[in-house]
């Protein structure tokens, strides 16, 4: 079955960097776009980025101001979100999600979420 | 403030029909299809409706979606206690070139 398994929680100091990983199984890795969505404590959902594993293309929200990078490892079917120059307002649960139907931006499978806490 | 506007809360009694609205603009809902998600506390969101009115397999037909112009709605009929959750609408925004979400609606089953 389709599974998106994410890395564990992380606690980082302001200014540091973090990597959140999303390991994919149960389908052909390159056939579906993967998106990153975050949710600050008690807040709504916020879209961060996407990657097309088949075309190696990425797209980011301008709100990241160049601090985010999405990469992939085809040997392990893993998608990584790297976030640098962390700030307190980056504290959130980060989800990876699969786009179910190309062009619909609808997400049918989600990872379990990774809590990133930025605190001194 | 979210790009898509949802009421912060909604409520109903078991068996009732409730609707949740989602208002946007020409660059998002007016130009693209709308998706709806349900989120229970401490869990990842779950896709309820995609492409305005399509249900993924396994989603009961009590859930339905519609879109008109720059607004969309999610309707839940035969309300059940397990429907108590947060609901989010989402779509692509052509101007911002991002996926935009509504602020979420907390549904309470009285």
PDB file of C-alpha atoms in Angstrom:
ATOM      1  CA  UNK A   1       0.000   0.000   0.000  1.00  0.00           C
ATOM      2  CA  UNK A   2       1.015   3.616  -0.508  1.00  0.00           C
ATOM      3  CA  UNK A   3       2.999   4.973   2.414  1.00  0.00           C
ATOM      4  CA  UNK A   4       4.820   8.224   3.048  1.00  0.00           C
ATOM      5  CA  UNK A   5       7.031   7.784   6.090  1.00  0.00           C
ATOM      6  CA  UNK A   6       8.621  10.901   7.568  1.00  0.00           C
ATOM      7  CA  UNK A   7      11.651  11.447   9.745  1.00  0.00           C
ATOM      8  CA  UNK A   8      11.361  12.121  13.441  1.00  0.00           C
ATOM      9  CA  UNK A   9      10.865  15.337  15.369  1.00  0.00           C
ATOM     10  CA  UNK A  10      13.661  17.878  15.541  1.00  0.00           C
ATOM     11  CA  UNK A  11      14.554  20.714  17.888  1.00  0.00           C
ATOM     12  CA  UNK A  12      16.788  23.412  16.440  1.00  0.00           C
ATOM     13  CA  UNK A  13      18.161  26.754  17.549  1.00  0.00           C
ATOM     14  CA  UNK A  14      17.371  29.904  15.587  1.00  0.00           C
ATOM     15  CA  UNK A  15      19.682  30.244  12.601  1.00  0.00           C
ATOM     16  CA  UNK A  16      20.281  26.514  12.281  1.00  0.00           C
ATOM     17  CA  UNK A  17      19.196  24.214   9.464  1.00  0.00           C
ATOM     18  CA  UNK A  18      16.959  21.158   9.429  1.00  0.00           C
ATOM     19  CA  UNK A  19      16.235  18.316   7.026  1.00  0.00           C
ATOM     20  CA  UNK A  20      12.851  16.629   6.974  1.00  0.00           C
ATOM     21  CA  UNK A  21      12.707  13.398   4.989  1.00  0.00           C
ATOM     22  CA  UNK A  22       9.779  11.610   3.360  1.00  0.00           C
ATOM     23  CA  UNK A  23      10.339   7.995   2.321  1.00  0.00           C
ATOM     24  CA  UNK A  24       7.895   6.758  -0.279  1.00  0.00           C
ATOM     25  CA  UNK A  25       6.735   3.209  -0.849  1.00  0.00           C
ATOM     26  CA  UNK A  26       3.892   1.369  -2.525  1.00  0.00           C
ATOM     27  CA  UNK A  27       3.979   3.069  -5.918  1.00  0.00           C
ATOM     28  CA  UNK A  28       6.375   4.172  -8.631  1.00  0.00           C
ATOM     29  CA  UNK A  29       8.267   7.037  -7.076  1.00  0.00           C
ATOM     30  CA  UNK A  30       8.552   9.146 -10.225  1.00  0.00           C
ATOM     31  CA  UNK A  31       4.881   9.021 -11.200  1.00  0.00           C
ATOM     32  CA  UNK A  32       3.438  11.563  -8.753  1.00  0.00           C
ATOM     33  CA  UNK A  33       4.326  15.048  -7.590  1.00  0.00           C
ATOM     34  CA  UNK A  34       5.162  15.432  -3.894  1.00  0.00           C
ATOM     35  CA  UNK A  35       4.238  18.561  -1.955  1.00  0.00           C
ATOM     36  CA  UNK A  36       5.294  19.937   1.410  1.00  0.00           C
ATOM     37  CA  UNK A  37       2.691  21.523   3.672  1.00  0.00           C
ATOM     38  CA  UNK A  38       3.248  22.849   7.176  1.00  0.00           C
ATOM     39  CA  UNK A  39       1.014  23.650  10.112  1.00  0.00           C
ATOM     40  CA  UNK A  40       2.095  25.912  12.952  1.00  0.00           C
ATOM     41  CA  UNK A  41       0.733  25.048  16.402  1.00  0.00           C
ATOM     42  CA  UNK A  42      -2.982  25.750  16.540  1.00  0.00           C
ATOM     43  CA  UNK A  43      -2.957  27.219  13.037  1.00  0.00           C
ATOM     44  CA  UNK A  44      -4.098  26.259   9.556  1.00  0.00           C
ATOM     45  CA  UNK A  45      -2.318  24.607   6.655  1.00  0.00           C
ATOM     46  CA  UNK A  46       0.352  26.382   4.632  1.00  0.00           C
ATOM     47  CA  UNK A  47       1.792  25.135   1.351  1.00  0.00           C
ATOM     48  CA  UNK A  48       5.571  25.280   1.076  1.00  0.00           C
ATOM     49  CA  UNK A  49       6.866  23.575  -2.052  1.00  0.00           C
ATOM     50  CA  UNK A  50       6.496  20.842  -4.606  1.00  0.00           C
ATOM     51  CA  UNK A  51       8.760  18.520  -6.553  1.00  0.00           C
ATOM     52  CA  UNK A  52       8.148  16.543  -9.692  1.00  0.00           C
ATOM     53  CA  UNK A  53      10.263  13.447  -9.102  1.00  0.00           C
ATOM     54  CA  UNK A  54       9.915  12.451 -12.735  1.00  0.00           C
ATOM     55  CA  UNK A  55      11.104  15.777 -14.123  1.00  0.00           C
ATOM     56  CA  UNK A  56      13.326  16.900 -11.234  1.00  0.00           C
ATOM     57  CA  UNK A  57      11.518  20.243 -11.181  1.00  0.00           C
ATOM     58  CA  UNK A  58      10.655  22.168  -8.052  1.00  0.00           C
ATOM     59  CA  UNK A  59       8.516  25.126  -7.050  1.00  0.00           C
ATOM     60  CA  UNK A  60       8.579  27.072  -3.786  1.00  0.00           C
ATOM     61  CA  UNK A  61       6.455  29.612  -2.005  1.00  0.00           C
ATOM     62  CA  UNK A  62       8.122  33.006  -2.099  1.00  0.00           C
ATOM     63  CA  UNK A  63       7.475  33.190   1.612  1.00  0.00           C
ATOM     64  CA  UNK A  64      10.458  30.877   2.146  1.00  0.00           C
ATOM     65  CA  UNK A  65      12.701  33.618   0.735  1.00  0.00           C
ATOM     66  CA  UNK A  66      15.166  31.108  -0.655  1.00  0.00           C
ATOM     67  CA  UNK A  67      15.623  29.290   2.661  1.00  0.00           C
ATOM     68  CA  UNK A  68      14.024  26.054   1.482  1.00  0.00           C
ATOM     69  CA  UNK A  69      15.297  23.362  -0.875  1.00  0.00           C
ATOM     70  CA  UNK A  70      13.569  20.152  -1.916  1.00  0.00           C
ATOM     71  CA  UNK A  71      15.742  17.304  -3.165  1.00  0.00           C
ATOM     72  CA  UNK A  72      15.227  13.660  -3.920  1.00  0.00           C
ATOM     73  CA  UNK A  73      17.143  10.410  -3.679  1.00  0.00           C
ATOM     74  CA  UNK A  74      15.883   7.976  -6.276  1.00  0.00           C
ATOM     75  CA  UNK A  75      17.872   5.087  -4.810  1.00  0.00           C
ATOM     76  CA  UNK A  76      15.875   5.270  -1.569  1.00  0.00           C
ATOM     77  CA  UNK A  77      12.677   6.867  -2.968  1.00  0.00           C
ATOM     78  CA  UNK A  78      13.099   9.693  -0.491  1.00  0.00           C
ATOM     79  CA  UNK A  79      12.149  13.344  -0.805  1.00  0.00           C
ATOM     80  CA  UNK A  80      13.936  15.807   1.476  1.00  0.00           C
ATOM     81  CA  UNK A  81      12.972  19.299   2.578  1.00  0.00           C
ATOM     82  CA  UNK A  82      15.935  21.342   3.780  1.00  0.00           C
ATOM     83  CA  UNK A  83      15.151  24.538   5.636  1.00  0.00           C
ATOM     84  CA  UNK A  84      17.927  26.939   6.611  1.00  0.00           C
ATOM     85  CA  UNK A  85      18.267  30.082   8.755  1.00  0.00           C
ATOM     86  CA  UNK A  86      15.490  28.788  10.953  1.00  0.00           C
ATOM     87  CA  UNK A  87      13.306  31.272  12.802  1.00  0.00           C
ATOM     88  CA  UNK A  88      10.855  30.796  15.618  1.00  0.00           C
ATOM     89  CA  UNK A  89       7.955  31.102  13.193  1.00  0.00           C
ATOM     90  CA  UNK A  90       9.226  28.012  11.336  1.00  0.00           C
ATOM     91  CA  UNK A  91       8.051  25.962  14.305  1.00  0.00           C
ATOM     92  CA  UNK A  92       5.420  23.690  12.813  1.00  0.00           C
ATOM     93  CA  UNK A  93       4.453  20.181  11.831  1.00  0.00           C
ATOM     94  CA  UNK A  94       5.754  19.546   8.328  1.00  0.00           C
ATOM     95  CA  UNK A  95       3.846  17.119   6.093  1.00  0.00           C
ATOM     96  CA  UNK A  96       4.784  15.602   2.765  1.00  0.00           C
ATOM     97  CA  UNK A  97       1.816  14.731   0.567  1.00  0.00           C
ATOM     98  CA  UNK A  98       1.251  13.073  -2.799  1.00  0.00           C
ATOM     99  CA  UNK A  99      -0.679  14.857  -5.528  1.00  0.00           C
ATOM    100  CA  UNK A 100      -3.304  12.360  -6.568  1.00  0.00           C
ATOM    101  CA  UNK A 101      -4.307  13.648  -9.977  1.00  0.00           C
ATOM    102  CA  UNK A 102      -1.831  15.718 -11.913  1.00  0.00           C
ATOM    103  CA  UNK A 103      -2.897  19.325 -12.119  1.00  0.00           C
ATOM    104  CA  UNK A 104      -5.581  19.103  -9.441  1.00  0.00           C
ATOM    105  CA  UNK A 105      -3.252  19.933  -6.539  1.00  0.00           C
ATOM    106  CA  UNK A 106      -5.252  17.463  -4.451  1.00  0.00           C
ATOM    107  CA  UNK A 107      -3.311  15.396  -1.934  1.00  0.00           C
ATOM    108  CA  UNK A 108      -4.508  11.837  -1.415  1.00  0.00           C
ATOM    109  CA  UNK A 109      -1.718  10.406   0.729  1.00  0.00           C
ATOM    110  CA  UNK A 110       0.076  12.246   3.507  1.00  0.00           C
ATOM    111  CA  UNK A 111       3.030  11.513   5.715  1.00  0.00           C
ATOM    112  CA  UNK A 112       2.465  11.321   9.446  1.00  0.00           C
ATOM    113  CA  UNK A 113       4.034  14.735   9.965  1.00  0.00           C
ATOM    114  CA  UNK A 114       7.321  15.895  11.482  1.00  0.00           C
ATOM    115  CA  UNK A 115       7.354  18.427  14.303  1.00  0.00           C
ATOM    116  CA  UNK A 116      10.158  20.956  13.941  1.00  0.00           C
ATOM    117  CA  UNK A 117      10.641  23.169  16.969  1.00  0.00           C
ATOM    118  CA  UNK A 118      12.837  26.237  16.693  1.00  0.00           C
ATOM    119  CA  UNK A 119      13.840  27.499  20.093  1.00  0.00           C
ATOM    120  CA  UNK A 120      16.874  28.820  21.894  1.00  0.00           C
TER     121      UNK A 120
ATOM    122  CA  UNK B   1      -5.201  36.103   6.878  1.00  0.00           C
ATOM    123  CA  UNK B   2      -5.830  33.224   4.500  1.00  0.00           C
ATOM    124  CA  UNK B   3      -6.332  33.779   0.789  1.00  0.00           C
ATOM    125  CA  UNK B   4      -9.467  31.620   0.917  1.00  0.00           C
ATOM    126  CA  UNK B   5     -12.123  32.606   3.424  1.00  0.00           C
ATOM    127  CA  UNK B   6     -13.975  30.026   5.497  1.00  0.00           C
ATOM    128  CA  UNK B   7     -16.195  30.514   8.543  1.00  0.00           C
ATOM    129  CA  UNK B   8     -14.146  29.668  11.637  1.00  0.00           C
ATOM    130  CA  UNK B   9     -16.854  27.448  13.057  1.00  0.00           C
ATOM    131  CA  UNK B  10     -19.980  25.510  12.143  1.00  0.00           C
ATOM    132  CA  UNK B  11     -22.261  23.211  14.068  1.00  0.00           C
ATOM    133  CA  UNK B  12     -25.142  20.828  13.699  1.00  0.00           C
ATOM    134  CA  UNK B  13     -26.994  18.039  15.427  1.00  0.00           C
ATOM    135  CA  UNK B  14     -26.773  14.357  14.449  1.00  0.00           C
ATOM    136  CA  UNK B  15     -28.669  13.678  11.245  1.00  0.00           C
ATOM    137  CA  UNK B  16     -28.671  17.301  10.113  1.00  0.00           C
ATOM    138  CA  UNK B  17     -27.171  18.707   6.928  1.00  0.00           C
ATOM    139  CA  UNK B  18     -24.471  21.354   7.266  1.00  0.00           C
ATOM    140  CA  UNK B  19     -22.597  23.345   4.671  1.00  0.00           C
ATOM    141  CA  UNK B  20     -19.202  25.011   4.872  1.00  0.00           C
ATOM    142  CA  UNK B  21     -18.400  27.837   2.489  1.00  0.00           C
ATOM    143  CA  UNK B  22     -15.094  28.819   0.924  1.00  0.00           C
ATOM    144  CA  UNK B  23     -14.715  32.172  -0.789  1.00  0.00           C
ATOM    145  CA  UNK B  24     -11.858  33.169  -3.055  1.00  0.00           C
ATOM    146  CA  UNK B  25     -11.144  35.207  -6.167  1.00  0.00           C
ATOM    147  CA  UNK B  26     -10.727  34.936  -9.915  1.00  0.00           C
ATOM    148  CA  UNK B  27      -7.086  33.919  -9.610  1.00  0.00           C
ATOM    149  CA  UNK B  28      -7.789  30.896  -7.403  1.00  0.00           C
ATOM    150  CA  UNK B  29     -11.280  29.382  -7.123  1.00  0.00           C
ATOM    151  CA  UNK B  30     -12.429  31.248 -10.210  1.00  0.00           C
ATOM    152  CA  UNK B  31      -9.763  29.574 -12.336  1.00  0.00           C
ATOM    153  CA  UNK B  32      -9.029  26.234 -10.669  1.00  0.00           C
ATOM    154  CA  UNK B  33     -10.745  23.292  -9.070  1.00  0.00           C
ATOM    155  CA  UNK B  34     -11.273  23.122  -5.324  1.00  0.00           C
ATOM    156  CA  UNK B  35     -10.283  20.371  -2.918  1.00  0.00           C
ATOM    157  CA  UNK B  36     -11.530  19.739   0.599  1.00  0.00           C
ATOM    158  CA  UNK B  37      -9.757  18.103   3.534  1.00  0.00           C
ATOM    159  CA  UNK B  38     -10.811  16.881   6.951  1.00  0.00           C
ATOM    160  CA  UNK B  39      -8.348  16.941   9.840  1.00  0.00           C
ATOM    161  CA  UNK B  40      -8.788  15.275  13.193  1.00  0.00           C
ATOM    162  CA  UNK B  41      -6.681  16.552  16.117  1.00  0.00           C
ATOM    163  CA  UNK B  42      -3.103  15.342  15.973  1.00  0.00           C
ATOM    164  CA  UNK B  43      -3.449  13.663  12.595  1.00  0.00           C
ATOM    165  CA  UNK B  44      -2.620  14.461   8.999  1.00  0.00           C
ATOM    166  CA  UNK B  45      -5.339  15.926   6.800  1.00  0.00           C
ATOM    167  CA  UNK B  46      -7.484  13.535   4.770  1.00  0.00           C
ATOM    168  CA  UNK B  47      -8.725  14.250   1.244  1.00  0.00           C
ATOM    169  CA  UNK B  48     -12.533  14.447   1.174  1.00  0.00           C
ATOM    170  CA  UNK B  49     -13.345  16.061  -2.161  1.00  0.00           C
ATOM    171  CA  UNK B  50     -11.152  16.794  -5.192  1.00  0.00           C
ATOM    172  CA  UNK B  51     -11.839  18.601  -8.449  1.00  0.00           C
ATOM    173  CA  UNK B  52     -14.788  20.464  -6.905  1.00  0.00           C
ATOM    174  CA  UNK B  53     -17.122  17.500  -6.481  1.00  0.00           C
ATOM    175  CA  UNK B  54     -15.266  14.193  -6.799  1.00  0.00           C
ATOM    176  CA  UNK B  55     -15.033  11.805  -3.865  1.00  0.00           C
ATOM    177  CA  UNK B  56     -11.978   9.578  -3.430  1.00  0.00           C
ATOM    178  CA  UNK B  57     -12.799   5.930  -2.909  1.00  0.00           C
ATOM    179  CA  UNK B  58     -13.827   5.252   0.654  1.00  0.00           C
ATOM    180  CA  UNK B  59     -15.317   8.683   1.306  1.00  0.00           C
ATOM    181  CA  UNK B  60     -19.037   8.337   2.107  1.00  0.00           C
ATOM    182  CA  UNK B  61     -21.530   9.957  -0.257  1.00  0.00           C
ATOM    183  CA  UNK B  62     -22.750  12.018   2.705  1.00  0.00           C
ATOM    184  CA  UNK B  63     -19.941  14.382   1.698  1.00  0.00           C
ATOM    185  CA  UNK B  64     -20.428  16.479  -1.425  1.00  0.00           C
ATOM    186  CA  UNK B  65     -18.752  19.506  -2.957  1.00  0.00           C
ATOM    187  CA  UNK B  66     -19.774  22.229  -5.352  1.00  0.00           C
ATOM    188  CA  UNK B  67     -18.308  25.331  -6.926  1.00  0.00           C
ATOM    189  CA  UNK B  68     -19.825  28.435  -8.461  1.00  0.00           C
ATOM    190  CA  UNK B  69     -17.766  31.356  -9.686  1.00  0.00           C
ATOM    191  CA  UNK B  70     -15.283  32.300  -6.984  1.00  0.00           C
ATOM    192  CA  UNK B  71     -16.923  30.317  -4.187  1.00  0.00           C
ATOM    193  CA  UNK B  72     -17.149  26.681  -3.215  1.00  0.00           C
ATOM    194  CA  UNK B  73     -19.075  24.693  -0.643  1.00  0.00           C
ATOM    195  CA  UNK B  74     -18.776  21.433   1.212  1.00  0.00           C
ATOM    196  CA  UNK B  75     -22.009  19.792   2.309  1.00  0.00           C
ATOM    197  CA  UNK B  76     -22.276  17.065   4.905  1.00  0.00           C
ATOM    198  CA  UNK B  77     -25.601  15.291   5.188  1.00  0.00           C
ATOM    199  CA  UNK B  78     -26.697  12.871   7.894  1.00  0.00           C
ATOM    200  CA  UNK B  79     -24.243  14.471  10.328  1.00  0.00           C
ATOM    201  CA  UNK B  80     -22.485  12.022  12.638  1.00  0.00           C
ATOM    202  CA  UNK B  81     -20.458  12.566  15.775  1.00  0.00           C
ATOM    203  CA  UNK B  82     -17.321  11.343  14.036  1.00  0.00           C
ATOM    204  CA  UNK B  83     -17.638  14.225  11.537  1.00  0.00           C
ATOM    205  CA  UNK B  84     -16.481  16.571  14.283  1.00  0.00           C
ATOM    206  CA  UNK B  85     -13.180  17.878  12.885  1.00  0.00           C
ATOM    207  CA  UNK B  86     -11.480  20.764  11.143  1.00  0.00           C
ATOM    208  CA  UNK B  87     -12.285  21.218   7.452  1.00  0.00           C
ATOM    209  CA  UNK B  88     -10.084  23.024   4.923  1.00  0.00           C
ATOM    210  CA  UNK B  89     -10.663  24.096   1.346  1.00  0.00           C
ATOM    211  CA  UNK B  90      -7.705  24.480  -1.020  1.00  0.00           C
ATOM    212  CA  UNK B  91      -6.864  25.297  -4.607  1.00  0.00           C
ATOM    213  CA  UNK B  92      -4.100  26.638  -6.828  1.00  0.00           C
ATOM    214  CA  UNK B  93      -3.662  30.395  -7.156  1.00  0.00           C
ATOM    215  CA  UNK B  94      -2.496  31.508 -10.604  1.00  0.00           C
ATOM    216  CA  UNK B  95      -1.260  34.907  -9.410  1.00  0.00           C
ATOM    217  CA  UNK B  96       0.603  33.767  -6.309  1.00  0.00           C
ATOM    218  CA  UNK B  97       1.736  30.477  -7.942  1.00  0.00           C
ATOM    219  CA  UNK B  98       1.126  28.566  -4.731  1.00  0.00           C
ATOM    220  CA  UNK B  99      -1.480  26.220  -3.340  1.00  0.00           C
ATOM    221  CA  UNK B 100      -3.716  28.280  -1.077  1.00  0.00           C
ATOM    222  CA  UNK B 101      -5.760  26.984   1.826  1.00  0.00           C
ATOM    223  CA  UNK B 102      -8.724  28.366   3.688  1.00  0.00           C
ATOM    224  CA  UNK B 103      -8.254  29.153   7.346  1.00  0.00           C
ATOM    225  CA  UNK B 104     -10.229  26.090   8.347  1.00  0.00           C
ATOM    226  CA  UNK B 105     -13.672  25.521   9.811  1.00  0.00           C
ATOM    227  CA  UNK B 106     -14.116  23.707  13.088  1.00  0.00           C
ATOM    228  CA  UNK B 107     -17.256  21.594  12.887  1.00  0.00           C
ATOM    229  CA  UNK B 108     -18.974  20.738  16.158  1.00  0.00           C
ATOM    230  CA  UNK B 109     -21.627  18.058  16.373  1.00  0.00           C
ATOM    231  CA  UNK B 110     -23.950  19.088  19.181  1.00  0.00           C
TER     232      UNK B 110
END
